[in-house]
XYZ file of C-alpha atoms in Angstrom:
466
model
C 10.985 52.157 -59.479
C 14.129 52.827 -61.634
C 16.312 50.256 -59.897
C 13.805 47.417 -60.424
C 13.431 48.451 -64.093
C 17.130 47.976 -64.563
C 16.794 44.478 -63.135
C 14.544 43.647 -66.038
C 16.261 45.504 -68.902
C 20.013 46.283 -68.219
C 22.638 43.966 -69.761
C 23.221 41.273 -67.432
C 27.006 41.357 -67.323
C 27.217 45.216 -66.568
C 24.261 44.914 -64.133
C 25.879 42.031 -62.240
C 29.075 43.857 -61.723
C 27.442 47.096 -60.831
C 25.556 45.247 -58.124
C 28.369 42.951 -57.114
C 31.327 45.378 -56.910
C 29.734 47.461 -54.106
C 28.833 44.201 -52.222
C 32.424 42.870 -52.719
C 33.855 46.061 -51.371
C 31.700 45.926 -48.543
C 32.473 42.200 -47.772
C 36.274 42.986 -48.174
C 35.961 45.787 -45.680
C 33.960 43.696 -43.293
C 36.776 41.026 -43.707
C 39.332 43.684 -43.014
C 37.742 44.805 -39.603
C 37.246 41.199 -38.431
C 40.943 40.616 -39.217
C 41.818 43.844 -37.415
C 40.041 42.564 -34.295
C 42.169 39.524 -34.455
C 45.387 41.248 -35.339
C 45.060 43.490 -32.394
C 43.926 40.734 -29.974
C 46.931 38.410 -31.418
C 49.380 41.286 -30.785
C 48.254 42.141 -27.211
C 50.279 40.661 -24.308
C 49.116 37.110 -24.002
C 47.673 37.424 -27.477
C 47.747 33.559 -28.227
C 45.331 32.934 -25.212
C 43.210 35.944 -26.343
C 42.989 34.394 -29.860
C 41.980 31.049 -28.297
C 39.214 32.799 -26.372
C 37.970 34.553 -29.384
C 37.981 31.202 -31.276
C 35.529 29.633 -28.628
C 33.517 32.714 -28.723
C 33.019 32.695 -32.407
C 30.305 29.904 -32.456
C 27.985 32.114 -30.423
C 28.496 35.095 -32.812
C 27.750 32.707 -35.623
C 24.665 31.573 -33.979
C 23.489 35.237 -33.606
C 24.252 35.807 -37.195
C 22.254 32.729 -38.112
C 19.068 34.439 -37.144
C 19.742 37.191 -39.403
C 19.853 34.759 -42.160
C 16.699 32.951 -41.131
C 14.466 36.241 -41.149
C 16.526 38.609 -43.346
C 18.204 36.527 -46.067
C 15.183 34.256 -46.141
C 12.830 37.128 -46.814
C 14.702 39.209 -49.232
C 14.534 37.000 -52.204
C 10.660 36.364 -51.708
C 10.313 40.258 -51.586
C 12.233 40.577 -54.801
C 10.078 37.894 -56.536
C 6.999 39.741 -55.380
C 8.406 42.955 -56.890
C 8.928 41.005 -60.172
C 5.423 39.948 -59.970
C 4.314 43.714 -59.449
C 3.106 43.000 -55.976
C 4.740 45.688 -53.794
C 2.371 45.491 -50.908
C 3.030 41.828 -50.620
C 6.877 42.672 -50.671
C 6.372 45.259 -47.753
C 4.493 42.597 -45.797
C 7.383 40.170 -45.951
C 10.057 42.947 -45.133
C 8.086 44.160 -42.074
C 7.562 40.543 -40.874
C 11.292 40.003 -41.036
C 11.976 43.253 -39.026
C 9.666 42.422 -36.171
C 11.005 38.787 -36.111
C 14.620 39.931 -35.935
C 13.820 42.267 -32.879
C 12.061 39.492 -31.049
C 14.750 36.894 -31.714
C 17.542 39.497 -30.840
C 16.041 40.096 -27.336
C 15.592 36.464 -26.723
C 19.268 35.553 -27.630
C 20.662 38.241 -25.540
C 18.853 37.000 -22.550
C 19.986 33.296 -23.086
C 23.565 34.240 -23.708
C 23.966 36.487 -20.781
C 22.451 33.916 -18.452
C 24.248 30.902 -19.543
C 27.404 32.105 -21.292
C 29.986 30.130 -19.211
C 28.334 26.739 -19.679
C 27.952 27.541 -23.359
C 31.505 28.590 -23.751
C 32.677 25.376 -22.112
C 30.488 23.312 -24.301
C 31.923 25.129 -27.314
C 35.599 24.044 -26.339
C 36.849 26.611 -23.814
C 39.417 25.488 -21.379
C 40.841 26.995 -18.030
C 43.077 29.235 -20.008
C 40.621 30.547 -22.707
C 37.411 30.747 -20.711
C 38.299 34.112 -18.997
C 38.887 36.083 -22.299
C 35.979 34.413 -24.083
C 33.667 35.355 -21.208
C 34.918 38.928 -21.326
C 34.375 39.170 -25.030
C 30.885 37.586 -25.315
C 29.470 39.374 -22.248
C 29.749 42.638 -23.949
C 29.048 41.532 -27.552
C 25.764 39.869 -26.629
C 24.278 43.397 -25.421
C 24.540 44.428 -29.123
C 22.552 41.425 -30.449
C 19.786 43.562 -31.591
C 21.974 46.001 -33.444
C 23.521 43.016 -35.235
C 20.065 41.585 -36.176
C 18.908 44.875 -37.678
C 22.070 45.815 -39.458
C 22.707 42.373 -41.004
C 19.257 41.114 -41.148
C 17.570 44.062 -42.892
C 20.469 44.994 -45.181
C 19.543 42.357 -47.596
C 16.229 44.190 -48.376
C 18.237 47.229 -49.468
C 20.318 45.083 -51.805
C 17.362 43.003 -53.320
C 15.883 46.289 -54.635
C 19.155 46.969 -56.426
C 20.524 49.619 -54.181
C 23.887 48.032 -53.888
C 25.834 51.174 -53.045
C 23.386 51.910 -50.119
C 23.797 48.165 -48.960
C 27.527 48.763 -49.239
C 27.335 51.880 -47.066
C 25.773 49.860 -44.346
C 28.715 47.582 -44.086
C 31.280 50.324 -44.531
C 29.844 52.537 -41.790
C 30.177 49.685 -39.300
C 33.473 48.455 -40.546
C 35.245 51.888 -40.673
C 34.001 52.876 -37.204
C 35.152 49.583 -35.810
C 38.597 49.810 -37.286
C 38.856 53.510 -35.720
C 37.550 52.388 -32.241
C 39.455 49.054 -31.918
C 42.837 50.611 -31.134
C 41.271 53.420 -28.849
C 39.482 50.927 -26.716
C 41.968 47.949 -26.767
C 45.135 49.862 -26.240
C 44.366 53.481 -25.543
C 41.690 52.626 -22.780
C 43.497 49.410 -21.755
C 40.377 47.392 -22.111
C 42.019 44.416 -23.984
C 39.636 41.906 -25.446
C 36.612 43.659 -23.872
C 37.433 46.720 -25.999
C 37.355 44.721 -29.215
C 33.813 43.666 -28.437
C 32.637 47.092 -27.361
C 33.978 48.629 -30.605
C 32.125 45.977 -32.651
C 28.655 46.588 -31.006
C 28.947 50.279 -31.116
C 29.643 50.009 -34.873
C 26.734 47.621 -35.486
C 24.532 50.087 -33.732
C 25.400 52.906 -35.959
C 24.935 50.618 -38.950
C 21.491 49.552 -37.663
C 20.318 53.325 -37.365
C 21.611 53.751 -41.117
C 19.462 50.738 -42.308
C 16.291 51.910 -40.431
C 16.729 55.358 -41.847
C 16.809 54.082 -45.428
C 13.993 51.649 -45.283
C 11.730 54.270 -43.403
C 12.611 57.323 -45.600
C 14.440 56.521 -48.832
C 13.502 52.937 -50.005
C 10.691 52.567 -52.510
C 9.749 49.478 -50.478
C 9.034 50.767 -46.884
C 8.524 49.193 -43.443
C 4.899 49.436 -42.720
C 3.708 49.661 -39.053
C 0.315 47.758 -39.956
C 2.291 44.653 -40.822
C 4.501 44.595 -37.669
C 2.508 41.696 -36.296
C 3.095 38.981 -39.279
C 0.616 36.557 -40.449
C 1.661 32.915 -39.853
C 1.674 32.192 -43.609
C 4.075 35.228 -44.310
C 6.396 34.254 -41.433
C 6.236 30.557 -42.618
C 7.286 31.569 -46.108
C 10.277 33.458 -44.848
C 11.465 30.843 -42.511
C 11.045 28.066 -45.282
C 13.462 29.733 -47.459
C 15.628 31.231 -44.598
C 16.124 27.916 -43.066
C 18.758 26.898 -45.622
C 21.096 30.018 -44.778
C 20.168 29.610 -41.022
C 21.308 25.962 -41.244
C 24.443 27.001 -42.975
C 25.280 29.672 -40.341
C 24.168 27.647 -37.325
C 26.014 24.528 -38.379
C 29.017 26.722 -38.885
C 29.008 27.258 -35.166
C 28.549 23.533 -34.604
C 31.438 22.888 -36.999
C 33.669 25.545 -35.144
C 32.802 23.743 -31.967
C 33.837 20.270 -33.472
C 37.036 21.833 -34.848
C 37.764 23.529 -31.377
C 37.184 20.345 -29.513
C 39.237 18.107 -31.919
C 42.163 20.602 -32.229
C 42.230 21.024 -28.354
C 42.415 17.371 -27.921
C 45.193 16.708 -30.589
C 46.844 20.067 -30.679
C 46.574 22.086 -27.699
C 45.914 25.953 -27.094
C 48.191 26.859 -30.070
C 46.135 24.666 -32.456
C 42.756 26.108 -31.113
C 44.231 29.628 -31.531
C 45.340 28.941 -35.180
C 41.633 28.222 -36.044
C 41.005 32.075 -35.765
C 43.775 32.475 -38.302
C 42.405 29.822 -40.613
C 38.883 31.179 -40.377
C 39.978 34.679 -41.052
C 41.913 33.508 -44.225
C 39.013 31.455 -45.405
C 36.958 34.594 -45.234
C 39.165 36.164 -47.954
C 37.760 33.421 -50.154
C 34.275 33.268 -48.778
C 33.287 36.984 -48.430
C 33.963 38.198 -51.890
C 32.159 35.178 -53.238
C 29.167 36.152 -51.174
C 29.391 39.615 -52.450
C 29.368 38.189 -56.064
C 26.231 36.046 -55.333
C 24.690 38.937 -53.292
C 24.990 41.069 -56.491
C 23.339 38.282 -58.563
C 20.390 37.634 -56.095
C 18.206 40.588 -57.148
C 18.697 39.710 -60.887
C 17.932 36.176 -60.271
C 14.839 36.755 -58.155
C 13.242 39.549 -60.012
C 13.478 37.969 -63.361
C 12.457 34.501 -62.063
C 9.369 36.314 -60.762
C 8.843 38.082 -64.034
C 9.383 34.559 -65.927
C 12.176 35.805 -67.932
C 14.302 32.700 -67.879
C 16.712 33.760 -70.375
C 18.041 36.445 -68.170
C 18.176 33.875 -65.200
C 20.182 31.451 -67.364
C 22.661 34.156 -68.423
C 23.064 35.388 -64.762
C 23.898 31.993 -63.503
C 26.430 31.142 -66.247
C 28.294 34.278 -65.416
C 28.074 34.177 -61.750
C 29.349 30.527 -61.886
C 32.442 31.303 -63.790
C 33.402 34.375 -61.828
C 32.984 32.569 -58.515
C 34.944 29.588 -59.572
C 37.820 31.606 -60.933
C 38.017 33.831 -57.971
C 38.156 30.923 -55.375
C 40.636 29.051 -57.361
C 43.148 31.942 -57.701
C 42.668 33.286 -54.126
C 42.856 30.102 -52.335
C 45.973 29.203 -54.422
C 47.737 32.464 -53.561
C 47.138 32.232 -49.777
C 48.523 28.614 -49.785
C 51.471 29.609 -51.874
C 52.471 32.409 -49.456
C 51.070 30.975 -46.278
C 53.861 32.037 -44.004
C 53.440 35.653 -45.010
C 49.741 35.487 -44.299
C 50.367 33.916 -40.846
C 52.641 36.891 -39.992
C 49.639 39.175 -40.250
C 48.056 37.659 -37.234
C 50.968 36.959 -34.889
C 54.521 37.825 -34.032
C 55.311 34.551 -32.405
C 57.588 32.311 -34.419
C 55.918 29.061 -33.426
C 52.359 30.204 -34.116
C 53.536 31.546 -37.506
C 55.170 28.114 -38.295
C 52.187 26.119 -37.051
C 49.548 28.331 -38.919
C 51.515 28.328 -42.203
C 51.441 24.513 -42.318
C 47.842 24.333 -41.333
C 46.798 26.801 -44.049
C 48.078 24.561 -46.794
C 45.914 21.716 -45.751
C 42.866 23.610 -44.625
C 42.368 25.908 -47.574
C 43.102 23.226 -50.491
C 39.416 22.597 -51.197
C 38.655 26.268 -50.993
C 39.912 26.459 -54.628
C 36.593 24.948 -55.838
C 34.435 26.523 -53.193
C 33.265 29.124 -55.726
C 31.260 26.228 -57.474
C 29.559 25.398 -54.279
C 28.500 28.918 -53.317
C 27.368 29.932 -56.729
C 24.934 26.986 -57.076
C 23.876 27.173 -53.443
C 22.911 30.742 -53.534
C 21.195 30.485 -56.985
C 18.851 27.923 -55.277
C 18.232 30.523 -52.604
C 17.542 33.324 -55.010
C 15.265 31.273 -57.040
C 13.052 30.366 -53.909
C 14.065 26.736 -53.953
C 13.901 26.091 -50.181
C 14.232 22.310 -50.073
C 17.067 21.992 -52.504
C 19.015 24.879 -50.901
C 18.628 23.160 -47.443
C 19.676 19.880 -48.717
C 22.952 21.391 -50.171
C 23.331 23.465 -47.038
C 23.355 20.160 -44.876
C 25.538 18.309 -47.283
C 28.953 19.991 -46.768
C 28.897 20.567 -43.065
C 26.535 18.060 -41.329
C 26.641 15.066 -43.694
C 30.406 15.426 -44.656
C 32.558 17.692 -42.706
C 31.473 17.143 -39.036
C 31.567 13.386 -39.267
C 34.954 13.412 -41.073
C 36.446 15.479 -38.262
C 35.824 12.581 -35.865
C 36.469 9.563 -38.390
C 39.604 10.645 -40.020
C 41.875 10.894 -36.898
C 40.705 7.403 -35.876
C 41.017 5.890 -39.264
C 44.167 7.718 -40.678
C 45.850 8.828 -37.449
C 48.508 6.099 -37.205
C 49.034 6.087 -41.095
C 52.509 6.698 -42.610
C 50.903 9.675 -44.657
C 49.717 11.430 -41.582
C 52.922 10.925 -39.763
C 54.834 12.419 -42.674
C 52.533 15.354 -43.340
C 52.718 16.340 -39.674
C 56.577 15.865 -39.377
C 57.433 19.641 -39.530
C 55.135 20.671 -36.587
C 55.439 17.429 -34.235
C 57.141 19.689 -31.644
C 54.315 22.219 -31.590
C 51.344 19.687 -31.049
C 50.280 16.752 -28.887
C 49.521 14.607 -31.709
C 50.540 16.096 -35.125
C 49.437 13.271 -37.241
C 45.746 13.400 -35.869
C 45.860 17.113 -35.967
C 46.507 16.791 -39.782
C 43.557 14.556 -40.113
C 41.281 16.979 -38.427
C 42.514 19.657 -41.008
C 42.249 17.229 -43.830
C 38.437 16.739 -43.303
C 37.838 20.457 -44.664
C 39.241 20.004 -48.261
C 37.705 16.570 -48.614
C 34.238 17.801 -47.644
C 34.581 21.151 -49.784
C 35.530 19.033 -52.875
C 32.711 16.483 -52.501
C 30.145 19.152 -51.692
C 31.068 21.348 -54.616
C 30.726 18.501 -57.011
C 27.329 17.239 -55.756
C 25.882 20.907 -55.472
C 26.966 21.643 -59.043
C 25.583 18.539 -60.425
C 22.335 18.934 -58.637
C 21.931 22.680 -59.793
C 22.647 21.575 -63.399
C 19.808 19.229 -63.256
C 17.443 21.829 -61.976
C 18.783 24.166 -64.896
C 17.751 21.577 -67.557
C 14.470 20.817 -66.015
C 13.196 24.224 -65.039
C 14.978 27.071 -66.787
C 14.846 25.967 -70.469
C 11.304 27.297 -70.859
């Protein structure tokens, strides 16, 4: 129990960084292997179409990952709070209930995706050109759904006990193996986009084995066979807290569908393909922020359960400042050097020019995204399910998705939109309305960050002053 004792006694600053740095490293490597997939696909013969196929497959991948959030991320803070209350048996009930739920959901998702992949992809924005590579990718990827569920859904239970390096190893194992296997399958064996999918699921399979080994043999909090059939109350508590990250992830899929449809309508295949580039670069902002808040979560949850509100307050202040500074600097650098970042993903001059223009619009609100994620994840770590859910819905469902459809209609004919799109008019069907679609992202990011921060500060004053 040495790790949980550190959560209660070690200096907050050094503890946060000792937990966050391995998580950040893991997130950066995870980002790297996601980028490697896209770099290899983008540089294949017909890479632009391959990237468009990957873009329309991403919402399905996001939906799969949403279920890891529902049962894994939802249960881990509850388990840590129980550990803080010195109730390890209750913590093990929660963890084992998450595990069995992840297995069941993984099997069901595999069946549904394999049976209905083509109509789903068409719904998600695939056209005649991108449907073929999208089907090739998702057919293989879906076979590894259970691996993804275990590797990504159970890893939070390693981190929540304070074993940040072990949690980092889960991601590093899969990421490094994927990076090694990608060129072998894609180019060496001539499998193309199917090779990228195969490399991913094999890597996730190895990560899943690692997670199970640790939670069965090495972890103080262990999976227990007697709890494999969860009680309704335990599963309900997990899902109540997990619904917030589930909504965040699943609405990310809905958001990507909306982006793909709007970009296809106004910009064509190049615009849809550029979304894969934009999402990859946004991950450079998002994933390290997730690493920071992942490192903070055990400190929040354990000390909230132990009623040590002074440590909770100190953890929040430090987390908020670090997240905001990181997002501001990183998003600013990417926008400033957008042509250089675009060249990472493509060797086509038109794609580079278009993506560099889109990056400067799309990432502007990312500079304040650190405030959003710091407050959002703090609500999660403290078990505030309703508040966390409301903030999850705010950015994407209430603000961003409606703006994607409203702004092109309202501002599409304006002189502002026409002038902002002047440099890429020859690359799009309707450059002004494409600009309006991209503009929806920073507007939603800035408004959501402001509201979420004010909401958490109100909670802070009311509940953490005791």
